[in-house]
């Protein structure tokens, strides 16, 4: 999968260049390309923002640099995403849907927003990561990319995806690793019993218990 990220702040994306996503890039499963929107500004001072017509607080991103930056990477079948509180709320289901795309383009807004005409010039899906407002689209882009990348074939094991929270509508069961005893607390006996049928049964029960306790809304 190819992901272009259009931003005024390419330096904010270092978290995508570490750990699991870095390995996914090295192995060619993912290609992440950062594009600085400012490089496309035709203003002599490379300005990319201006005051809103009609007045109001703050500055808006101007349409010309955005338009040219998108056109520089756009190819047929690319899907353009604009993180914004205006969109539908992101979920594991949405991450899985996006993970089968061949080419995604993330456009990061900043300041008070962007000139609305960009949404008439391109087919853009707006996606929110929750009902609160962030200073820009950089953090939500990283959240969405990190989450969808986990569903890209080969990035993490199928087994991990199947057992994790939300995969079956429930939260994941509790997990333990060595040492078997710490500060008087022992790992549940069943997990060291070697009985895989019993372990599966315990995990299903714990998943359900946890979901009831922390996220009963998922069960309704
Ligand atoms: N940009 C600013 N706030 C946002 C949010 N909650 N979700 C996605 N993008 C945003």
Coordinates of N, CA and C and ligand atoms in Angstrom, one line a residue:
X1 N 0.8 -1.2 0.0 CA 0.0 0.0 0.0 C 0.9 1.3 0.0
X2 N 0.5 2.2 -0.8 CA 1.2 3.5 -0.8 C 0.4 4.5 0.0
X3 N 1.0 5.3 0.8 CA 0.3 6.3 1.6 C 1.1 7.6 1.4
X4 N 0.5 8.6 0.8 CA 1.0 9.9 0.7 C 0.4 10.8 1.8
X5 N 1.3 11.5 2.5 CA 0.8 12.4 3.6 C 1.2 13.8 3.2
X6 N 0.2 14.6 3.0 CA 0.4 16.0 2.7 C 0.2 16.9 3.9
X7 N 1.2 17.6 4.3 CA 1.2 18.3 5.6 C 2.1 19.6 5.5
X8 N 1.9 20.5 6.4 CA 2.8 21.7 6.5 C 3.9 21.3 7.5
X9 N 3.7 20.2 8.2 CA 4.7 19.8 9.3 C 5.2 18.4 9.1
X10 N 5.9 18.1 8.1 CA 6.4 16.7 7.8 C 7.2 16.2 9.0
X11 N 7.9 17.1 9.7 CA 8.7 16.6 10.8 C 7.9 16.0 12.0
X12 N 6.6 16.2 12.0 CA 5.8 15.6 13.1 C 5.6 14.1 12.9
X13 N 6.0 13.5 11.7 CA 5.6 12.1 11.4 C 6.6 11.1 11.8
X14 N 7.6 11.5 12.6 CA 8.7 10.5 13.0 C 8.1 9.2 13.7
X15 N 7.0 9.3 14.5 CA 6.4 8.1 15.1 C 6.1 7.0 14.0
X16 N 5.8 7.4 12.8 CA 5.4 6.4 11.8 C 6.7 5.7 11.2
X17 N 7.8 6.3 11.6 CA 9.1 5.7 11.1 C 9.8 4.8 12.1
X18 N 9.0 4.3 13.1 CA 9.6 3.5 14.1 C 8.9 2.2 14.3
X19 N 9.5 1.2 14.9 CA 8.8 -0.1 15.3 C 8.1 -0.8 14.1
X20 N 6.9 -1.2 14.4 CA 6.2 -2.1 13.4 C 6.0 -1.5 12.1
X21 N 5.7 -0.2 12.1 CA 5.5 0.5 10.8 C 6.8 0.7 10.0
X22 N 7.9 0.9 10.7 CA 9.2 1.0 10.1 C 9.6 -0.4 9.4
X23 N 9.3 -1.5 10.1 CA 9.6 -2.8 9.6 C 8.7 -3.1 8.3
X24 N 7.4 -2.6 8.4 CA 6.5 -2.8 7.3 C 7.0 -2.0 6.1
X25 N 7.6 -0.9 6.3 CA 8.2 -0.1 5.2 C 9.4 -0.8 4.6
X26 N 10.3 -1.3 5.5 CA 11.5 -1.9 5.1 C 11.2 -3.1 4.2
X27 N 10.1 -3.9 4.6 CA 9.8 -5.1 3.9 C 9.0 -4.8 2.6
X28 N 8.6 -3.5 2.4 CA 7.9 -3.2 1.2 C 6.4 -3.3 1.2
X29 N 5.9 -3.6 2.4 CA 4.4 -3.8 2.5 C 3.7 -2.5 2.6
X30 N 4.5 -1.5 3.0 CA 3.9 -0.1 3.1 C 4.9 0.8 2.6
X31 N 4.4 1.9 1.9 CA 5.4 2.9 1.5 C 4.7 4.3 1.9
X32 N 5.4 5.0 2.8 CA 4.9 6.2 3.3 C 5.7 7.4 2.8
X33 N 5.0 8.3 2.1 CA 5.7 9.4 1.4 C 5.2 10.7 2.0
X34 N 6.1 11.5 2.6 CA 5.7 12.8 3.1 C 5.9 13.9 2.1
X35 N 4.9 14.7 2.0 CA 4.9 15.8 1.0 C 4.6 17.1 1.8
X36 N 5.5 18.1 1.7 CA 5.3 19.4 2.3 C 4.5 20.3 1.4
X37 N 3.3 20.6 1.9 CA 2.3 21.5 1.2 C 3.0 22.8 0.8
X38 N 3.8 23.3 1.7 CA 4.4 24.6 1.5 C 5.3 24.7 0.2
X39 N 5.8 23.5 -0.2 CA 6.6 23.5 -1.4 C 5.8 23.9 -2.6
X40 N 4.5 23.8 -2.5 CA 3.6 24.0 -3.7 C 3.0 25.4 -3.7
X41 N 3.3 26.2 -2.7 CA 2.7 27.6 -2.6 C 3.3 28.5 -3.7
X42 N 2.4 29.2 -4.4 CA 2.9 30.1 -5.4 C 3.1 31.5 -4.9
X43 N 2.9 31.7 -3.6 CA 3.1 33.0 -2.9 C 4.6 33.2 -2.8
X44 N 5.0 34.5 -3.0 CA 6.5 34.7 -3.0 C 7.1 34.4 -1.6
X45 N 6.3 34.5 -0.6 CA 6.9 34.1 0.8 C 6.5 32.7 1.2
X46 N 5.9 31.9 0.2 CA 5.5 30.5 0.5 C 4.4 30.4 1.5
X47 N 3.6 31.5 1.6 CA 2.5 31.5 2.6 C 1.4 30.5 2.2
X48 N 0.9 29.8 3.2 CA -0.2 28.8 2.9 C -1.4 29.1 3.7
X49 N -1.5 30.3 4.4 CA -2.7 30.6 5.1 C -3.1 32.0 4.9
X50 N -4.4 32.3 5.2 CA -4.9 33.6 5.1 C -6.1 33.8 5.9
X51 N -6.6 35.1 6.1 CA -7.7 35.4 6.9 C -9.0 34.9 6.2
X52 N -10.0 34.5 7.0 CA -11.3 34.0 6.4 C -12.1 35.2 5.9
X53 N -12.7 35.0 4.7 CA -13.7 36.0 4.2 C -14.8 36.1 5.2
X54 N -15.3 37.3 5.5 CA -16.4 37.4 6.4 C -16.0 37.6 7.8
X55 N -14.7 37.5 8.1 CA -14.1 37.7 9.4 C -14.2 36.4 10.2
X56 N -13.8 36.5 11.5 CA -13.8 35.3 12.3 C -12.4 35.0 12.8
X57 N -12.3 34.1 13.8 CA -11.0 33.8 14.5 C -10.1 33.0 13.6
X58 N -8.8 33.4 13.7 CA -7.7 32.5 13.2 C -7.6 32.6 11.7
X59 N -6.7 31.7 11.2 CA -6.4 31.7 9.8 C -6.8 30.4 9.1
X60 N -7.0 30.4 7.8 CA -7.4 29.2 7.1 C -6.3 28.8 6.1
X61 N -6.2 27.5 5.8 CA -5.2 27.1 4.8 C -5.8 27.5 3.4
X62 N -5.0 28.1 2.6 CA -5.4 28.5 1.3 C -5.6 27.3 0.3
X63 N -6.4 27.5 -0.7 CA -6.7 26.3 -1.5 C -5.7 26.0 -2.6
X64 N -4.9 27.0 -3.1 CA -4.0 26.7 -4.2 C -2.9 25.7 -3.8
X65 N -2.1 26.0 -2.7 CA -1.1 25.0 -2.4 C -1.6 23.6 -2.2
X66 N -2.8 23.5 -1.5 CA -3.5 22.2 -1.3 C -3.8 21.5 -2.6
X67 N -4.4 22.3 -3.5 CA -4.8 21.8 -4.8 C -3.6 21.2 -5.6
X68 N -2.5 22.0 -5.6 CA -1.3 21.5 -6.4 C -0.6 20.4 -5.7
X69 N -0.6 20.4 -4.3 CA 0.0 19.3 -3.6 C -0.7 18.0 -3.9
X70 N -2.1 18.0 -3.8 CA -2.9 16.8 -4.1 C -2.6 16.3 -5.5
X71 N -2.7 17.3 -6.5 CA -2.5 16.9 -7.9 C -1.1 16.3 -8.1
X72 N -0.1 16.6 -7.3 CA 1.3 16.1 -7.5 C 1.4 14.6 -7.2
X73 N 0.4 14.1 -6.4 CA 0.5 12.7 -6.0 C -0.7 11.9 -6.5
X74 N -1.7 12.6 -6.9 CA -3.0 11.9 -7.2 C -2.9 11.0 -8.4
X75 N -3.4 9.8 -8.3 CA -3.5 8.9 -9.5 C -4.8 8.3 -9.4
X76 N -5.3 7.8 -10.5 CA -6.6 7.1 -10.6 C -6.7 6.1 -9.5
X77 N -7.9 6.0 -8.8 CA -8.1 5.0 -7.8 C -7.6 5.4 -6.4
X78 N -6.9 6.5 -6.3 CA -6.4 6.9 -5.0 C -7.6 7.4 -4.2
X79 N -7.5 7.1 -2.9 CA -8.5 7.6 -2.0 C -8.0 8.7 -1.1
X80 N -8.7 9.8 -1.1 CA -8.2 11.0 -0.4 C -8.9 11.1 1.0
X81 N -8.2 11.3 2.0 CA -8.7 11.4 3.4 C -8.3 12.7 4.0
X82 N -9.3 13.3 4.6 CA -9.0 14.6 5.4 C -9.5 14.4 6.8
X83 N -8.6 14.2 7.8 CA -9.0 14.0 9.1 C -9.7 15.3 9.6
X84 N -10.9 15.2 10.2 CA -11.6 16.4 10.6 C -12.7 16.0 11.6
X85 N -13.1 16.9 12.6 CA -14.2 16.5 13.5 C -15.5 16.4 12.7
X86 N -15.5 16.9 11.5 CA -16.8 16.8 10.7 C -17.1 15.4 10.2
X87 N -16.1 14.5 10.1 CA -16.3 13.2 9.5 C -17.0 12.2 10.5
X88 N -17.3 11.0 10.0 CA -17.8 9.9 10.8 C -16.7 9.5 11.7
X89 N -17.0 9.0 12.9 CA -16.0 8.6 13.8 C -15.3 7.3 13.4
X90 N -13.9 7.3 13.4 CA -13.1 6.2 13.1 C -13.3 5.0 14.0
X91 N -13.1 3.8 13.4 CA -13.3 2.6 14.2 C -12.4 1.5 13.6
X92 N -12.3 0.3 14.3 CA -11.5 -0.8 13.8 C -12.1 -1.3 12.4
X93 N -13.4 -1.2 12.3 CA -14.1 -1.6 11.1 C -13.6 -0.7 9.9
X94 N -13.6 0.6 10.2 CA -13.1 1.5 9.1 C -11.7 1.3 8.8
X95 N -10.9 1.0 9.8 CA -9.4 0.7 9.6 C -9.3 -0.5 8.6
X96 N -10.1 -1.5 8.9 CA -10.0 -2.7 8.1 C -10.4 -2.4 6.6
X97 N -11.5 -1.6 6.5 CA -11.9 -1.3 5.1 C -10.8 -0.5 4.4
X98 N -10.2 0.5 5.1 CA -9.2 1.3 4.4 C -7.9 0.5 4.1
X99 N -7.7 -0.6 4.8 CA -6.4 -1.4 4.7 C -6.3 -2.1 3.3
X100 N -7.4 -2.2 2.6 CA -7.3 -2.9 1.3 C -7.1 -2.0 0.1
X101 N -7.1 -0.6 0.4 CA -6.8 0.3 -0.6 C -5.4 0.2 -1.1
X102 N -5.2 0.5 -2.4 CA -3.8 0.5 -2.9 C -3.0 1.8 -2.6
X103 N -3.8 2.8 -2.6 CA -3.2 4.2 -2.5 C -4.1 5.1 -1.7
X104 N -3.5 5.6 -0.6 CA -4.3 6.6 0.2 C -3.5 7.9 0.2
X105 N -4.3 9.0 0.2 CA -3.6 10.3 0.3 C -4.3 11.0 1.6
X106 N -3.4 11.3 2.5 CA -3.9 12.0 3.7 C -3.6 13.5 3.6
X107 N -4.6 14.3 3.7 CA -4.4 15.7 3.7 C -4.6 16.3 5.1
X108 N -3.5 16.9 5.6 CA -3.6 17.4 7.0 C -3.9 18.9 7.0
X109 N -5.1 19.2 7.6 CA -5.4 20.6 7.8 C -4.7 21.1 9.0
X110 N -4.6 22.5 9.1 CA -4.0 23.1 10.3 C -4.6 24.4 10.5
X111 N -4.3 25.1 11.5 CA -4.9 26.4 11.9 C -6.4 26.2 12.1
X112 N -7.3 27.1 11.7 CA -8.7 27.0 11.9 C -9.4 26.1 10.9
X113 N -8.7 25.7 9.9 CA -9.4 24.8 8.9 C -8.8 25.1 7.5
X114 N -9.5 24.7 6.5 CA -9.1 24.8 5.1 C -10.2 25.5 4.3
X115 N -9.8 26.1 3.2 CA -10.8 26.7 2.3 C -11.7 25.6 1.8
X116 N -13.0 25.7 1.9 CA -14.0 24.7 1.7 C -14.0 24.2 0.2
X117 N -13.5 25.0 -0.7 CA -13.5 24.7 -2.1 C -12.7 23.4 -2.4
X118 N -11.8 23.1 -1.5 CA -11.0 21.8 -1.8 C -11.9 20.6 -1.8
X119 N -13.0 20.7 -1.1 CA -13.9 19.5 -1.1 C -14.8 19.4 -2.3
X120 N -14.8 20.5 -3.1 CA -15.5 20.5 -4.4 C -14.6 20.1 -5.5
X121 N -13.3 20.3 -5.3 CA -12.3 20.0 -6.3 C -11.9 18.6 -6.4
X122 N -12.0 17.9 -5.2 CA -11.7 16.5 -5.1 C -12.7 15.7 -4.4
X123 N -12.8 14.4 -4.6 CA -13.6 13.6 -3.8 C -12.8 13.2 -2.5
X124 N -13.2 13.8 -1.4 CA -12.4 13.6 -0.2 C -13.3 13.1 0.9
X125 N -12.8 12.1 1.6 CA -13.6 11.6 2.8 C -13.0 12.2 4.0
X126 N -13.9 12.8 4.8 CA -13.5 13.4 6.1 C -13.7 12.3 7.2
X127 N -12.7 12.1 8.0 CA -12.8 11.1 9.1 C -12.4 11.8 10.4
X128 N -13.3 11.6 11.4 CA -13.0 12.1 12.8 C -12.4 11.0 13.7
X129 N -11.5 11.4 14.6 CA -11.1 10.4 15.5 C -11.8 10.6 16.9
X130 N -12.7 11.4 17.0 CA -13.5 11.6 18.2 C -14.1 13.0 18.3
X131 N -15.0 13.1 19.3 CA -15.7 14.4 19.4 C -14.9 15.4 20.3
X132 N -13.8 15.9 19.7 CA -13.0 16.9 20.3 C -12.2 17.5 19.2
X133 N -11.5 18.6 19.5 CA -10.8 19.3 18.4 C -9.3 19.4 18.7
X134 N -8.6 19.0 17.7 CA -7.1 19.0 17.7 C -6.6 20.2 16.9
X135 N -5.3 20.5 17.1 CA -4.8 21.7 16.4 C -4.5 21.4 14.9
X136 N -4.5 20.2 14.5 CA -4.2 19.9 13.1 C -4.5 18.4 12.8
X137 N -4.4 18.1 11.5 CA -4.7 16.8 11.0 C -3.5 15.8 11.2
X138 N -2.4 16.3 11.7 CA -1.2 15.4 11.8 C -1.4 14.2 12.7
X139 N -1.8 14.5 14.0 CA -2.0 13.4 14.9 C -3.1 12.5 14.5
X140 N -4.3 13.0 14.1 CA -5.3 12.0 13.6 C -4.9 11.2 12.4
X141 N -4.1 11.8 11.5 CA -3.6 11.0 10.4 C -2.7 9.8 10.9
X142 N -1.9 10.1 11.9 CA -1.0 9.1 12.4 C -1.8 8.0 13.1
X143 N -2.8 8.4 13.8 CA -3.7 7.4 14.5 C -4.4 6.5 13.5
X144 N -4.9 7.1 12.4 CA -5.6 6.3 11.4 C -4.7 5.4 10.7
X145 N -3.5 6.0 10.3 CA -2.5 5.2 9.5 C -2.0 4.0 10.4
X146 N -1.7 4.3 11.6 CA -1.1 3.2 12.5 C -2.2 2.1 12.6
X147 N -3.4 2.5 12.8 CA -4.5 1.5 13.0 C -4.7 0.7 11.7
X148 N -4.8 1.3 10.6 CA -5.1 0.6 9.3 C -3.9 -0.3 8.9
X149 N -2.7 0.2 9.2 CA -1.5 -0.5 8.7 C -1.5 -1.9 9.3
X150 N -2.0 -2.0 10.6 CA -2.0 -3.3 11.2 C -2.8 -4.4 10.5
X151 N -3.8 -3.9 9.7 CA -4.7 -4.8 8.9 C -4.1 -5.1 7.5
X152 N -3.0 -4.4 7.1 CA -2.4 -4.6 5.8 C -1.7 -6.0 5.9
X153 N -2.0 -6.8 4.9 CA -1.4 -8.2 4.8 C 0.0 -8.3 5.2
X154 N 0.3 -9.1 6.2 CA 1.7 -9.4 6.6 C 2.3 -8.4 7.5
X155 N 1.7 -7.3 7.9 CA 2.3 -6.3 8.8 C 2.3 -6.9 10.2
X156 N 1.2 -7.5 10.7 CA 1.3 -8.2 11.9 C 0.6 -9.6 11.7
X157 N 0.8 -10.5 12.6 CA 0.3 -11.9 12.4 C -1.3 -11.9 12.4
X158 N -1.8 -12.8 11.6 CA -3.3 -13.0 11.6 C -3.8 -13.3 13.0
X159 N -3.0 -14.1 13.7 CA -3.4 -14.5 15.0 C -3.6 -13.3 16.0
X160 N -2.6 -12.4 15.9 CA -2.7 -11.2 16.7 C -4.0 -10.4 16.4
X161 N -4.3 -10.3 15.1 CA -5.5 -9.5 14.7 C -6.7 -10.1 15.2
X162 N -6.8 -11.5 15.2 CA -8.0 -12.2 15.5 C -8.3 -12.1 17.0
X163 N -7.2 -12.0 17.9 CA -7.5 -12.0 19.3 C -7.7 -10.6 19.9
X164 N -7.3 -9.6 19.1 CA -7.3 -8.3 19.7 C -8.7 -7.6 19.9
X165 N -8.7 -6.6 20.7 CA -10.0 -5.9 21.1 C -10.7 -5.5 19.8
X166 N -12.0 -5.6 19.8 CA -13.0 -5.2 18.7 C -13.0 -6.1 17.6
X167 N -12.1 -7.1 17.5 CA -12.1 -8.0 16.3 C -13.4 -8.8 16.3
X168 N -13.9 -9.2 17.5 CA -15.1 -10.0 17.6 C -16.2 -9.2 18.3
X169 N -16.0 -7.9 18.4 CA -17.0 -7.1 19.1 C -16.8 -7.0 20.6
X170 N -15.7 -7.7 21.1 CA -15.4 -7.7 22.5 C -14.0 -7.1 22.7
X171 N -13.7 -6.8 24.0 CA -12.4 -6.4 24.4 C -11.5 -7.6 24.5
X172 N -10.2 -7.4 24.3 CA -9.3 -8.6 24.4 C -9.2 -9.1 25.9
X173 N -8.9 -10.4 26.1 CA -8.8 -11.0 27.4 C -7.4 -10.5 28.0
X174 N -7.3 -10.6 29.4 CA -6.1 -10.2 30.0 C -4.9 -11.1 29.6
X175 N -3.7 -10.6 29.6 CA -2.5 -11.4 29.2 C -1.4 -11.3 30.3
X176 N -0.6 -12.3 30.3 CA 0.5 -12.3 31.3 C 1.7 -12.9 30.7
X177 N 2.9 -12.4 31.2 CA 4.2 -13.0 30.7 C 5.1 -13.3 31.9
X178 N 6.3 -13.7 31.7 CA 7.2 -14.0 32.9 C 7.5 -12.8 33.6
X179 N 7.8 -12.9 34.9 CA 7.8 -14.1 35.8 C 6.4 -14.5 36.2
X180 N 6.3 -15.8 36.5 CA 5.0 -16.4 36.8 C 4.4 -15.8 38.1
X181 N 5.3 -15.3 39.0 CA 4.9 -14.7 40.2 C 5.6 -13.4 40.4
X182 N 4.9 -12.4 40.8 CA 5.5 -11.1 41.0 C 4.8 -10.4 42.1
X183 N 5.5 -9.9 43.2 CA 5.0 -9.2 44.3 C 3.8 -10.0 44.9
X184 N 3.9 -11.3 45.0 CA 2.8 -12.1 45.5 C 1.6 -12.4 44.6
X185 N 1.7 -11.9 43.4 CA 0.6 -12.1 42.4 C 1.0 -13.1 41.4
X186 N 0.1 -14.2 41.3 CA 0.5 -15.3 40.3 C -0.4 -15.1 39.1
X187 N 0.2 -15.7 38.0 CA -0.5 -15.8 36.7 C -1.6 -16.8 37.0
X188 N -2.9 -16.6 36.4 CA -3.9 -17.6 36.6 C -3.4 -19.0 36.2
X189 N -3.8 -20.0 37.0 CA -3.3 -21.4 36.8 C -3.6 -21.9 35.5
X190 N -4.8 -21.6 35.0 CA -5.2 -22.2 33.7 C -4.2 -21.9 32.5
X191 N -3.6 -20.7 32.6 CA -2.7 -20.3 31.5 C -1.4 -21.1 31.5
X192 N -1.1 -21.8 32.6 CA 0.2 -22.6 32.7 C -0.2 -24.1 32.7
X193 N -1.5 -24.4 32.5 CA -1.9 -25.8 32.6 C -1.6 -26.6 31.3
X194 N -1.3 -25.9 30.2 CA -1.1 -26.6 29.0 C -2.3 -27.1 28.3
X195 N -3.5 -26.9 28.9 CA -4.8 -27.4 28.3 C -5.4 -26.3 27.5
X196 N -5.2 -26.4 26.2 CA -5.5 -25.3 25.3 C -7.0 -25.1 25.1
X197 N -7.8 -26.2 25.3 CA -9.2 -26.0 25.3 C -9.7 -25.2 26.5
X198 N -9.1 -25.5 27.6 CA -9.5 -24.7 28.9 C -9.0 -23.3 28.8
X199 N -7.8 -23.1 28.1 CA -7.3 -21.7 28.0 C -8.2 -20.9 27.1
X200 N -8.6 -21.5 26.0 CA -9.6 -20.8 25.0 C -10.8 -20.4 25.8
X201 N -11.4 -21.4 26.5 CA -12.6 -21.2 27.2 C -12.4 -20.0 28.2
X202 N -11.3 -20.0 29.0 CA -11.1 -19.0 30.0 C -11.0 -17.6 29.3
X203 N -10.3 -17.6 28.2 CA -10.1 -16.3 27.5 C -11.4 -15.7 27.0
X204 N -12.3 -16.6 26.5 CA -13.6 -16.1 26.0 C -14.4 -15.5 27.1
X205 N -14.3 -16.3 28.3 CA -15.1 -15.8 29.4 C -14.5 -14.4 29.9
X206 N -13.2 -14.3 30.0 CA -12.6 -13.1 30.5 C -12.9 -11.9 29.5
X207 N -12.9 -12.2 28.2 CA -13.2 -11.2 27.2 C -14.6 -10.6 27.5
X208 N -15.5 -11.5 27.7 CA -16.9 -11.1 28.0 C -17.0 -10.3 29.3
X209 N -16.3 -10.8 30.3 CA -16.4 -10.2 31.6 C -15.8 -8.7 31.5
X210 N -14.7 -8.6 30.8 CA -14.0 -7.3 30.7 C -14.9 -6.3 29.9
X211 N -15.5 -6.9 28.8 CA -16.4 -6.0 28.0 C -17.6 -5.5 28.8
X212 N -18.2 -6.4 29.6 CA -19.3 -6.1 30.5 C -18.9 -5.0 31.5
X213 N -17.7 -5.2 32.0 CA -17.2 -4.2 33.1 C -16.8 -2.8 32.5
X214 N -16.1 -2.8 31.4 CA -15.5 -1.6 30.9 C -16.3 -0.9 29.7
X215 N -16.9 -1.8 28.9 CA -17.5 -1.2 27.7 C -18.8 -2.0 27.4
X216 N -19.8 -1.9 28.4 CA -21.0 -2.6 28.2 C -21.8 -2.1 27.0
X217 N -21.5 -0.9 26.6 CA -22.1 -0.3 25.3 C -21.9 -1.2 24.1
X218 N -20.7 -1.9 24.1 CA -20.4 -2.8 23.0 C -21.3 -4.0 22.9
X219 N -21.9 -4.4 24.0 CA -22.8 -5.6 24.0 C -24.2 -5.3 23.6
X220 N -24.6 -4.0 23.6 CA -26.0 -3.7 23.3 C -26.3 -3.6 21.8
Ligands
LIG1 N1 -8.7 17.6 13.3 C1 -9.0 18.3 14.4 N2 -9.7 17.6 15.3 C2 -9.9 16.4 14.7 C3 -10.6 15.2 15.2 N3 -11.2 15.2 16.3 N4 -10.5 14.2 14.4 C4 -9.9 14.2 13.2 N5 -9.3 15.3 12.7 C5 -9.3 16.4 13.5

